[in-house]
Amino acid sequence: MLDLAIIGGGPAGLTAGLYATRGGLKNVTMFEKGFPGGQITQSSEIENYPGQKEVVTGMDLMQDWPEQCSAFGLKHEMNEVTKITKSNDIFTLTLIDGTSQEAKAVIIATGSVPKRANVKGEDTYFGKGVSTCATCDGFFYKGKEVAVLGGGDTAIEEAVYLSKICSKVHVIHRRDTFRAAPNTIEHMEKANNIELILNSGVDEIIGDTSGMTGMKIKNNDTGDISNLDVPGVFVFVGRDVLNETLKQEDGSFICNMNDFGEVIVDLSMKTSVPGLFAAGDIRIEAPKQVVCAAGDGATAALSAIAYLG
Ligand code: FAD
Ligand code: NAP
């Protein structure tokens, strides 16, 4: 049986692993369904991680974290956890490969995934023009025009990134003011090949057998529809937390959640279930920053050490 199971290998899970093992726990496994690093590995640049003076890609930032953890004894299993249950003070993790694993304490750090805009054609052309990762797919549009949907930090940062690869980037936003940070908007304003389509949404993504060829754009003020001929659109309309693992047979959650499906924790990252801790983007009021997720992971690990006595 594990002393501690950590679910998710993003900044929160990896930092929890570092603090738990360095803090003396012997039998700690981090379950990560893909490669460790988390969603920041999809970011083209990060410039707000303390101590990191140079602007680096998310992949570069996270590169050494797993090795640092394994040096202190963190075990990493590439496996997806599908369910967590608790009985007689012991947690059971059900894994996608059909096996299970018992643990005395659990830290859930499964983060979040991109939301879909739910527009006509989005599913049909997903992976054939519609993308949620500029770092992954931007290069396919070198020298071409593309569109970005959204007005948050991700949309604007990634629009700036794409503007360096593509001939023109059309940013489509449903309002005329942006949610993105002022510094990020300044970067966008400096780019001379970003065009704004404000107070507008995507009515339909259109294409043919080869993939997406364009979009119908609807002006929210006038209701007018216009065509935008682009082979690619990057959809950055927010993220949904990944909380499926916490669902029980009867559809309820193992611990208390808020209306957005985020885990309710106290300042020690304790959930309503003794021995279950949550860290990073999955918890209530998460600032959704790498540094905060890492801080949560450290706090959760220290709380788990105290719980295990
Ligand atoms: P995540 O990073 O989402 O990691 C969760 C991990 O859990 C993932 O690796 C996932 O594969 C794994 N997982 C999920 N479910 C399971 C399961 N059932 N079993 C096993 N493994 C599972 N923050 C900043 O501070 N600065 C930035 O500049 C910045 N830029 C960003 C740019 C982009 C494009 C994006 C998407 C985010 C950006 N963020 C930025 C936000 C930052 O990446 C997140 O706040 C942070 O990664 C959250 O960390 P986390 O560990 O909570 O979750
Ligand atoms: P976000 O902040 O939730 O922004 C989502 C954007 O998409 C908003 O502009 C929203 O419009 C728009 N939108 C939502 N649903 C839509 C729909 N169906 N159709 C069209 N537009 C829609 O999401 P995010 O940008 O992915 O950021 C997530 C979190 O990560 C944030 O907390 C962010 O600060 C953080 N993050 C930080 C950095 C950084 O620190 N540099 C970088 C990236 C992300 P409205 O504005 O009208 O609501």
CSV table of N, CA, C and O in Angstrom, one decimal, residues 174-264:
chain,number,residue,atom,x,y,z
A,174,ARG,N,-15.9,38.2,-28.1
A,174,ARG,CA,-17.3,38.5,-28.0
A,174,ARG,C,-17.6,39.9,-27.4
A,174,ARG,O,-18.8,40.3,-27.5
A,175,ARG,N,-16.6,40.5,-26.8
A,175,ARG,CA,-16.8,41.9,-26.2
A,175,ARG,C,-15.8,42.8,-26.8
A,175,ARG,O,-15.1,42.5,-27.8
A,176,ASP,N,-15.8,44.1,-26.3
A,176,ASP,CA,-14.8,45.0,-26.9
A,176,ASP,C,-13.7,45.4,-25.9
A,176,ASP,O,-12.9,46.2,-26.1
A,177,THR,N,-13.8,44.7,-24.7
A,177,THR,CA,-12.6,44.8,-23.8
A,177,THR,C,-12.2,43.4,-23.5
A,177,THR,O,-12.9,42.4,-23.6
A,178,PHE,N,-10.9,43.3,-23.1
A,178,PHE,CA,-10.3,42.0,-22.9
A,178,PHE,C,-10.1,41.6,-21.4
A,178,PHE,O,-9.9,42.5,-20.6
A,179,ARG,N,-10.2,40.4,-21.1
A,179,ARG,CA,-10.0,39.8,-19.8
A,179,ARG,C,-8.5,39.7,-19.6
A,179,ARG,O,-8.0,39.6,-18.4
A,180,ALA,N,-7.7,39.6,-20.6
A,180,ALA,CA,-6.2,39.4,-20.5
A,180,ALA,C,-5.6,40.5,-19.8
A,180,ALA,O,-6.1,41.6,-19.7
A,181,ALA,N,-4.4,40.2,-19.2
A,181,ALA,CA,-3.7,41.2,-18.4
A,181,ALA,C,-3.2,42.3,-19.3
A,181,ALA,O,-2.9,42.1,-20.4
A,182,PRO,N,-3.1,43.6,-18.7
A,182,PRO,CA,-2.7,44.7,-19.5
A,182,PRO,C,-1.3,44.5,-20.2
A,182,PRO,O,-1.2,44.9,-21.4
A,183,ASN,N,-0.4,43.9,-19.5
A,183,ASN,CA,0.9,43.6,-20.2
A,183,ASN,C,0.8,42.8,-21.4
A,183,ASN,O,1.5,43.0,-22.4
A,184,THR,N,-0.1,41.8,-21.4
A,184,THR,CA,-0.3,40.9,-22.5
A,184,THR,C,-1.0,41.7,-23.6
A,184,THR,O,-0.6,41.5,-24.8
A,185,ILE,N,-1.9,42.5,-23.3
A,185,ILE,CA,-2.6,43.3,-24.3
A,185,ILE,C,-1.6,44.3,-25.0
A,185,ILE,O,-1.6,44.5,-26.2
A,186,GLU,N,-0.6,44.8,-24.2
A,186,GLU,CA,0.4,45.7,-24.8
A,186,GLU,C,1.2,44.9,-25.8
A,186,GLU,O,1.5,45.5,-26.9
A,187,HIS,N,1.6,43.7,-25.5
A,187,HIS,CA,2.3,42.8,-26.5
A,187,HIS,C,1.5,42.7,-27.8
A,187,HIS,O,2.1,42.8,-28.9
A,188,MET,N,0.2,42.5,-27.6
A,188,MET,CA,-0.6,42.3,-28.8
A,188,MET,C,-0.7,43.6,-29.6
A,188,MET,O,-0.6,43.6,-30.9
A,189,GLU,N,-0.8,44.7,-28.9
A,189,GLU,CA,-0.9,46.0,-29.7
A,189,GLU,C,0.4,46.3,-30.5
A,189,GLU,O,0.4,47.0,-31.5
A,190,LYS,N,1.5,45.8,-30.0
A,190,LYS,CA,2.8,46.0,-30.7
A,190,LYS,C,2.9,45.2,-32.0
A,190,LYS,O,3.7,45.6,-32.9
A,191,ALA,N,2.2,44.1,-32.0
A,191,ALA,CA,2.3,43.3,-33.3
A,191,ALA,C,1.5,44.0,-34.4
A,191,ALA,O,0.4,44.5,-34.1
A,192,ASN,N,2.1,44.1,-35.6
A,192,ASN,CA,1.4,44.8,-36.6
A,192,ASN,C,0.6,43.9,-37.5
A,192,ASN,O,0.0,44.4,-38.5
A,193,ASN,N,0.5,42.6,-37.2
A,193,ASN,CA,-0.3,41.8,-38.1
A,193,ASN,C,-1.4,41.0,-37.3
A,193,ASN,O,-1.8,39.9,-37.7
A,194,ILE,N,-1.9,41.7,-36.2
A,194,ILE,CA,-3.0,41.1,-35.5
A,194,ILE,C,-4.2,42.0,-35.7
A,194,ILE,O,-4.1,43.3,-35.5
A,195,GLU,N,-5.3,41.5,-36.2
A,195,GLU,CA,-6.5,42.3,-36.5
A,195,GLU,C,-7.6,41.8,-35.5
A,195,GLU,O,-7.8,40.6,-35.3
A,196,LEU,N,-8.3,42.8,-35.0
A,196,LEU,CA,-9.3,42.5,-34.0
A,196,LEU,C,-10.7,42.5,-34.6
A,196,LEU,O,-11.0,43.4,-35.4
A,197,ILE,N,-11.4,41.4,-34.3
A,197,ILE,CA,-12.9,41.4,-34.7
A,197,ILE,C,-13.6,41.3,-33.4
A,197,ILE,O,-13.8,40.3,-32.8
A,198,LEU,N,-14.1,42.5,-33.0
A,198,LEU,CA,-14.7,42.6,-31.6
A,198,LEU,C,-16.2,42.5,-31.7
A,198,LEU,O,-16.8,42.6,-32.7
A,199,ASN,N,-16.8,42.3,-30.5
A,199,ASN,CA,-18.2,42.2,-30.3
A,199,ASN,C,-18.8,41.1,-31.3
A,199,ASN,O,-19.9,41.3,-31.9
A,200,SER,N,-18.0,40.1,-31.5
A,200,SER,CA,-18.4,39.1,-32.6
A,200,SER,C,-18.1,37.7,-32.1
A,200,SER,O,-17.3,37.5,-31.2
A,201,GLY,N,-18.8,36.7,-32.7
A,201,GLY,CA,-18.6,35.3,-32.4
A,201,GLY,C,-18.5,34.5,-33.6
A,201,GLY,O,-18.8,35.0,-34.7
A,202,VAL,N,-18.2,33.2,-33.5
A,202,VAL,CA,-18.2,32.4,-34.6
A,202,VAL,C,-19.5,31.7,-34.8
A,202,VAL,O,-20.0,31.1,-33.8
A,203,ASP,N,-20.1,31.9,-35.9
A,203,ASP,CA,-21.5,31.3,-36.1
A,203,ASP,C,-21.3,29.8,-36.6
A,203,ASP,O,-22.1,29.0,-36.3
A,204,GLU,N,-20.3,29.6,-37.5
A,204,GLU,CA,-20.1,28.3,-38.0
A,204,GLU,C,-18.7,28.2,-38.6
A,204,GLU,O,-18.1,29.1,-39.1
A,205,ILE,N,-18.1,27.0,-38.4
A,205,ILE,CA,-16.8,26.7,-39.0
A,205,ILE,C,-17.1,25.8,-40.2
A,205,ILE,O,-17.8,24.8,-40.1
A,206,ILE,N,-16.6,26.3,-41.4
A,206,ILE,CA,-16.9,25.6,-42.6
A,206,ILE,C,-15.6,24.9,-43.2
A,206,ILE,O,-14.5,25.4,-42.9
A,207,GLY,N,-15.9,24.0,-44.1
A,207,GLY,CA,-14.7,23.3,-44.7
A,207,GLY,C,-15.1,22.3,-45.8
A,207,GLY,O,-16.3,22.2,-46.1
A,208,ASP,N,-14.1,21.5,-46.2
A,208,ASP,CA,-14.4,20.4,-47.1
A,208,ASP,C,-13.7,19.2,-46.7
A,208,ASP,O,-13.2,19.2,-45.5
A,209,THR,N,-13.5,18.2,-47.5
A,209,THR,CA,-12.9,17.0,-47.1
A,209,THR,C,-11.4,17.2,-46.7
A,209,THR,O,-10.9,16.4,-45.9
A,210,SER,N,-10.8,18.2,-47.2
A,210,SER,CA,-9.4,18.4,-46.8
A,210,SER,C,-9.3,19.1,-45.4
A,210,SER,O,-8.2,19.1,-44.8
A,211,GLY,N,-10.4,19.7,-44.9
A,211,GLY,CA,-10.3,20.3,-43.6
A,211,GLY,C,-11.0,21.6,-43.6
A,211,GLY,O,-11.8,22.0,-44.6
A,212,MET,N,-10.8,22.4,-42.6
A,212,MET,CA,-11.5,23.7,-42.4
A,212,MET,C,-11.0,24.7,-43.5
A,212,MET,O,-9.8,24.7,-43.9
A,213,THR,N,-12.0,25.5,-44.1
A,213,THR,CA,-11.6,26.5,-45.0
A,213,THR,C,-11.9,27.9,-44.6
A,213,THR,O,-11.4,28.9,-45.1
A,214,GLY,N,-12.8,28.0,-43.6
A,214,GLY,CA,-13.2,29.4,-43.1
A,214,GLY,C,-14.2,29.3,-42.1
A,214,GLY,O,-14.6,28.3,-41.5
A,215,MET,N,-14.7,30.5,-41.8
A,215,MET,CA,-15.7,30.6,-40.7
A,215,MET,C,-16.8,31.7,-41.1
A,215,MET,O,-16.5,32.6,-41.8
A,216,LYS,N,-18.0,31.5,-40.5
A,216,LYS,CA,-19.0,32.6,-40.6
A,216,LYS,C,-18.9,33.3,-39.3
A,216,LYS,O,-19.1,32.7,-38.2
A,217,ILE,N,-18.7,34.6,-39.4
A,217,ILE,CA,-18.6,35.5,-38.2
A,217,ILE,C,-19.8,36.3,-38.0
A,217,ILE,O,-20.3,36.9,-39.0
A,218,LYS,N,-20.4,36.3,-36.8
A,218,LYS,CA,-21.6,37.0,-36.5
A,218,LYS,C,-21.2,38.2,-35.6
A,218,LYS,O,-20.7,38.1,-34.5
A,219,ASN,N,-21.6,39.4,-36.1
A,219,ASN,CA,-21.5,40.6,-35.3
A,219,ASN,C,-22.6,40.7,-34.3
A,219,ASN,O,-23.8,40.7,-34.6
A,220,ASN,N,-22.2,40.7,-33.0
A,220,ASN,CA,-23.2,40.6,-31.9
A,220,ASN,C,-24.1,41.9,-31.8
A,220,ASN,O,-25.2,41.8,-31.3
A,221,ASP,N,-23.6,43.0,-32.3
A,221,ASP,CA,-24.4,44.3,-32.2
A,221,ASP,C,-25.4,44.3,-33.4
A,221,ASP,O,-26.6,44.7,-33.1
A,222,THR,N,-25.0,44.0,-34.6
A,222,THR,CA,-25.8,44.1,-35.7
A,222,THR,C,-26.5,42.8,-36.2
A,222,THR,O,-27.5,42.9,-36.9
A,223,GLY,N,-25.9,41.7,-35.8
A,223,GLY,CA,-26.4,40.4,-36.3
A,223,GLY,C,-25.9,40.1,-37.6
A,223,GLY,O,-26.2,39.0,-38.2
A,224,ASP,N,-25.1,41.0,-38.2
A,224,ASP,CA,-24.6,40.7,-39.6
A,224,ASP,C,-23.6,39.5,-39.6
A,224,ASP,O,-22.8,39.3,-38.7
A,225,ILE,N,-23.7,38.7,-40.7
A,225,ILE,CA,-22.8,37.6,-40.8
A,225,ILE,C,-21.8,37.9,-41.9
A,225,ILE,O,-22.2,38.4,-43.0
A,226,SER,N,-20.5,37.6,-41.7
A,226,SER,CA,-19.5,37.8,-42.7
A,226,SER,C,-18.6,36.6,-42.8
A,226,SER,O,-18.6,35.8,-41.8
A,227,ASN,N,-17.9,36.4,-43.9
A,227,ASN,CA,-17.1,35.2,-44.1
A,227,ASN,C,-15.6,35.6,-43.7
A,227,ASN,O,-15.2,36.7,-44.1
A,228,LEU,N,-14.9,34.7,-43.1
A,228,LEU,CA,-13.5,34.9,-42.9
A,228,LEU,C,-12.8,33.6,-43.4
A,228,LEU,O,-13.0,32.5,-42.8
A,229,ASP,N,-12.1,33.7,-44.5
A,229,ASP,CA,-11.4,32.6,-45.1
A,229,ASP,C,-10.1,32.3,-44.4
A,229,ASP,O,-9.1,33.0,-44.8
A,230,VAL,N,-10.0,31.4,-43.5
A,230,VAL,CA,-8.8,31.0,-42.9
A,230,VAL,C,-8.7,29.5,-42.8
A,230,VAL,O,-9.8,28.9,-42.5
A,231,PRO,N,-7.5,28.9,-42.9
A,231,PRO,CA,-7.5,27.4,-42.8
A,231,PRO,C,-7.4,26.9,-41.3
A,231,PRO,O,-7.4,25.7,-41.1
A,232,GLY,N,-7.2,27.9,-40.4
A,232,GLY,CA,-7.1,27.4,-39.0
A,232,GLY,C,-7.7,28.4,-38.0
A,232,GLY,O,-7.6,29.6,-38.2
A,233,VAL,N,-8.3,27.8,-36.9
A,233,VAL,CA,-8.7,28.7,-35.8
A,233,VAL,C,-8.3,28.0,-34.5
A,233,VAL,O,-8.4,26.8,-34.3
A,234,PHE,N,-7.7,28.9,-33.6
A,234,PHE,CA,-7.3,28.4,-32.3
A,234,PHE,C,-8.3,28.9,-31.3
A,234,PHE,O,-8.6,30.1,-31.1
A,235,VAL,N,-8.9,27.9,-30.6
A,235,VAL,CA,-10.0,28.2,-29.7
A,235,VAL,C,-9.5,28.2,-28.3
A,235,VAL,O,-9.0,27.2,-27.7
A,236,PHE,N,-9.5,29.4,-27.7
A,236,PHE,CA,-9.0,29.6,-26.3
A,236,PHE,C,-10.1,30.3,-25.5
A,236,PHE,O,-10.1,31.5,-25.2
A,237,VAL,N,-11.1,29.5,-25.1
A,237,VAL,CA,-12.3,30.1,-24.4
A,237,VAL,C,-12.4,29.7,-23.0
A,237,VAL,O,-13.5,29.6,-22.4
A,238,GLY,N,-11.3,29.4,-22.4
A,238,GLY,CA,-11.3,29.0,-21.0
A,238,GLY,C,-11.1,27.5,-20.8
A,238,GLY,O,-10.8,26.8,-21.8
A,239,ARG,N,-11.1,27.0,-19.6
A,239,ARG,CA,-10.8,25.6,-19.2
A,239,ARG,C,-11.8,25.1,-18.3
A,239,ARG,O,-12.4,25.8,-17.5
A,240,ASP,N,-12.0,23.7,-18.4
A,240,ASP,CA,-12.9,23.0,-17.4
A,240,ASP,C,-12.0,22.2,-16.5
A,240,ASP,O,-11.0,21.5,-17.0
A,241,VAL,N,-12.3,22.2,-15.2
A,241,VAL,CA,-11.5,21.3,-14.3
A,241,VAL,C,-11.8,19.8,-14.5
A,241,VAL,O,-12.9,19.5,-14.9
A,242,LEU,N,-10.8,19.0,-14.3
A,242,LEU,CA,-10.9,17.6,-14.5
A,242,LEU,C,-11.2,16.9,-13.1
A,242,LEU,O,-10.3,16.7,-12.3
A,243,ASN,N,-12.5,16.6,-12.9
A,243,ASN,CA,-12.9,16.1,-11.6
A,243,ASN,C,-13.6,14.8,-11.6
A,243,ASN,O,-14.1,14.3,-10.6
A,244,GLU,N,-13.5,14.1,-12.8
A,244,GLU,CA,-14.2,12.8,-13.0
A,244,GLU,C,-13.8,11.8,-12.0
A,244,GLU,O,-14.6,11.0,-11.6
A,245,THR,N,-12.5,11.8,-11.7
A,245,THR,CA,-12.0,10.8,-10.8
A,245,THR,C,-12.6,10.8,-9.4
A,245,THR,O,-12.6,9.8,-8.7
A,246,LEU,N,-13.2,11.9,-9.1
A,246,LEU,CA,-13.8,12.1,-7.7
A,246,LEU,C,-15.2,11.6,-7.7
A,246,LEU,O,-15.8,11.6,-6.6
A,247,LYS,N,-15.8,11.3,-8.9
A,247,LYS,CA,-17.2,10.9,-8.9
A,247,LYS,C,-17.3,9.4,-8.4
A,247,LYS,O,-16.5,8.5,-8.8
A,248,GLN,N,-18.4,9.2,-7.6
A,248,GLN,CA,-18.7,7.9,-7.1
A,248,GLN,C,-19.7,7.2,-7.9
A,248,GLN,O,-20.3,7.8,-8.8
A,249,GLU,N,-20.0,5.9,-7.6
A,249,GLU,CA,-21.0,5.1,-8.4
A,249,GLU,C,-22.3,5.8,-8.5
A,249,GLU,O,-22.9,5.8,-9.6
A,250,ASP,N,-22.8,6.5,-7.5
A,250,ASP,CA,-24.1,7.1,-7.5
A,250,ASP,C,-24.1,8.5,-8.2
A,250,ASP,O,-25.1,9.2,-8.2
A,251,GLY,N,-22.9,8.9,-8.7
A,251,GLY,CA,-22.8,10.2,-9.4
A,251,GLY,C,-22.4,11.4,-8.5
A,251,GLY,O,-22.1,12.5,-9.0
A,252,SER,N,-22.5,11.1,-7.2
A,252,SER,CA,-22.0,12.2,-6.3
A,252,SER,C,-20.5,12.3,-6.2
A,252,SER,O,-19.8,11.4,-6.7
A,253,PHE,N,-20.0,13.3,-5.6
A,253,PHE,CA,-18.5,13.4,-5.5
A,253,PHE,C,-18.1,12.9,-4.1
A,253,PHE,O,-18.8,13.0,-3.2
A,254,ILE,N,-16.9,12.4,-4.1
A,254,ILE,CA,-16.3,11.9,-2.8
A,254,ILE,C,-16.2,13.0,-1.8
A,254,ILE,O,-16.3,12.7,-0.6
A,255,CYS,N,-16.0,14.2,-2.3
A,255,CYS,CA,-15.7,15.3,-1.3
A,255,CYS,C,-16.6,16.5,-1.7
A,255,CYS,O,-17.2,16.5,-2.8
A,256,ASN,N,-16.6,17.5,-0.9
A,256,ASN,CA,-17.5,18.7,-1.2
A,256,ASN,C,-16.9,19.5,-2.4
A,256,ASN,O,-15.6,19.7,-2.4
A,257,MET,N,-17.7,19.9,-3.3
A,257,MET,CA,-17.3,20.7,-4.5
A,257,MET,C,-18.2,22.0,-4.5
A,257,MET,O,-19.3,22.0,-4.0
A,258,ASN,N,-17.7,23.0,-5.3
A,258,ASN,CA,-18.5,24.1,-5.5
A,258,ASN,C,-19.3,24.0,-6.8
A,258,ASN,O,-19.2,22.9,-7.5
A,259,ASP,N,-20.1,25.0,-7.2
A,259,ASP,CA,-21.0,24.8,-8.4
A,259,ASP,C,-20.2,24.7,-9.7
A,259,ASP,O,-20.8,24.3,-10.7
A,260,PHE,N,-18.9,25.1,-9.7
A,260,PHE,CA,-18.1,25.0,-10.9
A,260,PHE,C,-17.4,23.6,-11.0
A,260,PHE,O,-16.6,23.4,-11.9
A,261,GLY,N,-17.7,22.8,-10.1
A,261,GLY,CA,-17.0,21.4,-10.1
A,261,GLY,C,-15.6,21.5,-9.5
A,261,GLY,O,-14.8,20.6,-9.8
A,262,GLU,N,-15.3,22.6,-8.8
A,262,GLU,CA,-14.0,22.7,-8.2
A,262,GLU,C,-14.0,22.2,-6.8
A,262,GLU,O,-15.0,22.3,-6.1
A,263,VAL,N,-12.9,21.6,-6.3
A,263,VAL,CA,-12.8,21.0,-5.0
A,263,VAL,C,-12.7,22.1,-3.9
A,263,VAL,O,-11.8,22.9,-4.0
A,264,ILE,N,-13.5,22.0,-2.9
A,264,ILE,CA,-13.5,22.9,-1.8
A,264,ILE,C,-12.4,22.5,-0.9
A,264,ILE,O,-12.4,21.3,-0.4
